[in-house]
Amino acid sequence: MSFQFVIMQLFNGLILGSLYVLLALGLSIIFGTLGIINFAHGAFFMLGAYTAYTIMTFLVPNFWVALICVPAIMALFGAACEVLLFRRLYAMPPLYIMLLTFGLMLVIQDVVRMVFGSMGVPFPTPESLSGAVNLGFMYYPKYRLFLIAITAACSIAVWLFLTKTRLGAVIRAGTDNSQMVDALGIDINRIITLVVALGTGLAGLAGVLAAPIQNVRHLMGMDFLVDCFVVVVIGGMGSIAGSIVGGLIVGEIISVGVMVWPPMANTLIYLFMAAFLLARPRGLFGREAFHD
Amino acid sequence: MTKRGLFSKKNLTVLAVLLLAAALPFIAPYEGLASEILIFALFAMAFDLVLGYAGMLSFGHAAFFGIGAYGAGILLIRVYPSVLLALLGSVLVSSVAAFLIGFASIRRRGIYFTMVTLAFAQMFYFIAFKWTALTGGDDGLQGVPRPSVGPLDLGPEINLYYFILFVVVISTAIMVRVVNSPFGSTLQALRENRNRTMSIGYDVDRFKLMAFVISGFFSGLAGGLYALLQNFVPLSSLYWTTSGEVVVMTIAGGMGTLFGPALGAFGIILLRDVISNYTESWSFFMGVLFMVAVLGFRGGIIGVLRDRLKVQV
């Protein structure tokens, strides 16, 4: 095993980890506000990739247009789901919204299969980002470096938004005690819509970014989603830092696993999760309150 | 309490259900479907021990069903062609798996529990997927034999049906005993008020773990029967869609009652068979069913029976 190969795999782990980070961030803030896991999150991710494909094939054959439009479209889609579906169930135990999102996931996946077929669709790397860059010690695909950069930028933006702006403070307050926020005269329903839109938009962004390097298939979100559960269990639910660190750890574990013993690569993260659960049940950055 | 005695409403209901079950292979479109209904009824009842009685949403029950199915299949193919040994093996491995998964995840409540059980089930899926030599990988485990049980030849579908019915009736009787026992009451108490149950002095996590293992036991049994029925173990038996299906059966039927999930399994297996004749989009319909059940009929079929028709169940 050459040194270059090892470094290459570590970089690939970073790529996979970046996608996990974007998905886990959305999963985590939706959890923080609604107290549910959004089973449809993987389907939103997949829908992001297919929306990008649709835009580039039928409207404007330009990756950058898709990169900007898809998160916005998906955010609107998420907001619509929240207003039309989730909202009906807030009076019920959280179990019911979770099951609703599960049903939503099945419906979205099957509609995409009906429209685009089950074989998946081709998605080329954008021309301006094809080719490789010489990093001094190795050549690495330009697109993948771009993916790492944009994930880092987005993570910082989300973090700044939640910690430094007024709206972010309201969202965090809603996470702690939504009734109190409501009592203070802030329309909590609008905050919830905003959070779901933000989370869905991030999932859509991850979908566009993943499209050139993953198989764009109607089931692509399913396995990603379960991996993201591992991410938030390790990182700690409802924590931004947890999503970022957890995402990168899981990405690296899979990549290192592929080097060491390929058939076990996927199993490894679950074993790691099991060990984590026994040693530190609330995850790296999880707050005790969320533990229940 | 309902009136006691030989002709009490309860006994008559049980009798009616048994008669219906005995006649099912002649009513259902084909005998194999009747067997499948029974198997999933058993699986859904086992699942409801955890969801409806202990109040924990597991999204990893495919693991126990699938492990039971693979366990029985592998024993029948490689070790010794005996149905009883195979079923014993399936409940053993699935109970052990339930103990291990439960041990690692039961301390996590609510949403964490759901995510963790799902993730562990995926782990078993990946193991079965990659360990081709043992499990057949993506193609599933082919050629599971169906040896006779004593004088009973399980070859004909109708014989297998009555064998499965026998196993399911016994299992149901045991589960009814379990939920009506002090143990069952304790589970419901901790579902309703965890802190109070704890302060009375119950070791809540131990009770949950026991419920989880019992549930894993019967889910594994259902899986073992499924391997016999299909002569084959599909890899999808371990996939999380299987977990999702048992959740929708339980919710659609009405959780917190053993009878409801069985009804839900009956309805959904039948519906799947009918819809599959017309279209490939079963998962679309299942998704819609999920959403309708959650938005509109939270009591499930049982709830509708209870509220609209005033039937005592």
XYZ file of C-alpha atoms in Angstrom, chain B residues 91-285:
195
model
C -35.412 -18.402 17.564
C -32.086 -18.949 19.269
C -30.019 -16.758 16.945
C -32.667 -14.043 16.717
C -33.049 -13.937 20.506
C -29.300 -13.614 20.919
C -29.246 -10.857 18.288
C -32.137 -9.103 20.058
C -30.267 -9.341 23.339
C -27.097 -7.842 21.873
C -28.834 -5.051 19.936
C -31.147 -4.379 22.848
C -28.270 -4.278 25.312
C -26.476 -1.637 23.253
C -29.525 0.474 22.394
C -32.101 0.244 25.143
C -30.471 2.867 27.312
C -31.135 5.289 24.471
C -34.711 6.413 24.565
C -37.113 7.774 21.988
C -35.616 8.817 18.719
C -32.148 7.561 19.471
C -33.516 4.101 20.027
C -35.211 4.189 16.635
C -32.065 5.305 14.837
C -29.798 2.876 16.626
C -32.000 -0.153 16.019
C -32.233 0.796 12.354
C -28.473 1.194 12.075
C -27.802 -2.185 13.692
C -30.281 -3.862 11.373
C -28.408 -2.335 8.433
C -25.219 -3.810 9.827
C -26.694 -7.315 9.580
C -27.940 -6.486 6.107
C -24.443 -5.554 4.984
C -22.956 -8.662 6.586
C -25.457 -10.888 4.728
C -24.843 -8.903 1.557
C -21.069 -9.333 1.673
C -20.757 -12.817 3.179
C -21.750 -14.463 -0.069
C -20.303 -17.879 0.781
C -22.716 -18.313 3.676
C -25.770 -16.325 2.633
C -25.728 -16.222 -1.163
C -25.309 -12.438 -1.001
C -27.497 -10.445 -3.336
C -29.153 -13.560 -4.801
C -30.463 -14.622 -1.423
C -30.204 -18.068 0.108
C -31.463 -20.484 -2.528
C -32.825 -23.997 -2.201
C -34.047 -24.186 1.389
C -35.557 -27.711 1.728
C -38.852 -28.481 3.439
C -38.390 -31.837 5.191
C -41.317 -33.652 6.837
C -42.228 -33.110 10.452
C -42.793 -36.640 11.766
C -45.569 -38.072 9.593
C -46.575 -34.665 8.217
C -45.259 -33.993 4.719
C -44.762 -30.229 4.435
C -44.364 -30.393 0.659
C -47.976 -29.559 -0.239
C -48.746 -25.881 0.477
C -51.914 -26.753 2.357
C -50.030 -28.997 4.828
C -47.460 -26.286 5.388
C -50.266 -23.814 5.997
C -51.737 -25.868 8.826
C -48.310 -26.450 10.305
C -47.706 -22.683 10.292
C -51.168 -22.100 11.730
C -50.348 -24.488 14.563
C -47.100 -22.678 15.346
C -48.734 -19.238 15.106
C -51.670 -20.183 17.348
C -49.323 -21.505 20.048
C -47.129 -18.403 19.755
C -50.155 -16.117 19.950
C -51.373 -17.912 23.063
C -47.967 -17.386 24.669
C -47.898 -13.703 23.691
C -51.409 -13.171 25.065
C -50.205 -14.736 28.305
C -47.199 -12.429 28.304
C -49.138 -9.198 27.789
C -51.757 -10.143 30.385
C -49.164 -11.165 32.958
C -47.756 -8.847 35.630
C -44.801 -8.489 33.286
C -47.104 -7.145 30.562
C -48.705 -4.717 32.986
C -45.297 -3.479 34.042
C -44.393 -2.833 30.414
C -47.521 -0.772 29.917
C -46.859 1.083 33.137
C -43.386 2.089 32.002
C -44.749 3.092 28.617
C -47.254 5.402 30.301
C -45.017 6.799 32.992
C -41.411 5.813 33.062
C -40.411 7.787 36.127
C -43.244 6.562 38.268
C -42.572 2.945 37.313
C -38.944 3.471 38.180
C -39.733 5.026 41.521
C -41.937 2.080 42.460
C -38.741 0.092 42.195
C -38.821 -1.571 38.793
C -35.629 -1.884 36.816
C -37.084 -0.285 33.705
C -34.238 -1.091 31.322
C -34.284 -4.753 32.269
C -38.001 -5.000 31.546
C -37.549 -3.285 28.211
C -34.693 -5.605 27.327
C -36.808 -8.646 28.209
C -39.663 -7.386 26.044
C -37.208 -6.746 23.225
C -35.769 -10.266 23.454
C -39.231 -11.890 23.545
C -40.151 -9.810 20.525
C -36.939 -10.862 18.780
C -37.710 -14.491 19.605
C -41.097 -14.483 17.864
C -39.867 -12.296 14.997
C -37.149 -14.881 14.413
C -39.730 -17.657 14.483
C -41.732 -15.804 11.840
C -38.537 -15.487 9.798
C -37.817 -19.221 10.100
C -41.331 -20.052 8.895
C -40.857 -17.602 6.031
C -37.717 -19.459 4.884
C -39.738 -22.689 4.843
C -42.601 -21.109 2.958
C -40.478 -19.512 0.253
C -37.855 -22.293 0.003
C -35.618 -19.283 -0.210
C -34.400 -16.358 1.898
C -34.362 -13.058 0.006
C -31.708 -10.537 1.040
C -34.524 -7.983 1.338
C -35.807 -9.828 4.428
C -33.007 -8.028 6.285
C -33.475 -4.679 4.571
C -35.067 -1.785 6.377
C -38.111 -1.810 4.104
C -39.079 -5.018 5.924
C -38.857 -3.124 9.213
C -40.993 -0.385 7.674
C -43.594 -2.871 6.522
C -44.056 -4.359 9.951
C -44.404 -0.843 11.373
C -47.138 0.039 8.909
C -48.942 -3.253 9.572
C -48.942 -2.511 13.272
C -50.022 1.113 12.921
C -52.660 0.320 10.297
C -54.061 -2.487 12.418
C -53.926 -0.596 15.694
C -50.967 -0.743 18.040
C -51.192 -1.782 21.640
C -53.475 -4.711 20.853
C -52.159 -8.034 19.605
C -55.178 -8.583 17.432
C -54.811 -5.255 15.597
C -51.341 -5.852 14.135
C -52.466 -9.317 12.995
C -55.402 -7.690 11.201
C -53.045 -5.085 9.770
C -50.750 -7.826 8.441
C -53.750 -9.557 6.888
C -54.919 -6.360 5.179
C -51.515 -5.263 3.951
C -50.321 -8.624 2.609
C -53.628 -9.026 0.783
C -53.483 -5.472 -0.562
C -49.879 -5.917 -1.672
C -50.838 -9.044 -3.577
C -53.756 -7.334 -5.314
C -51.821 -4.165 -6.151
C -48.789 -6.101 -7.385
C -51.011 -7.675 -10.025
C -51.587 -4.280 -11.583
C -48.486 -2.225 -10.962
C -44.877 -2.331 -9.782
C -45.451 0.624 -7.522
C -46.204 -1.193 -4.297
C -43.892 1.042 -2.288
C -45.763 4.113 -3.548
C -49.005 2.666 -2.213
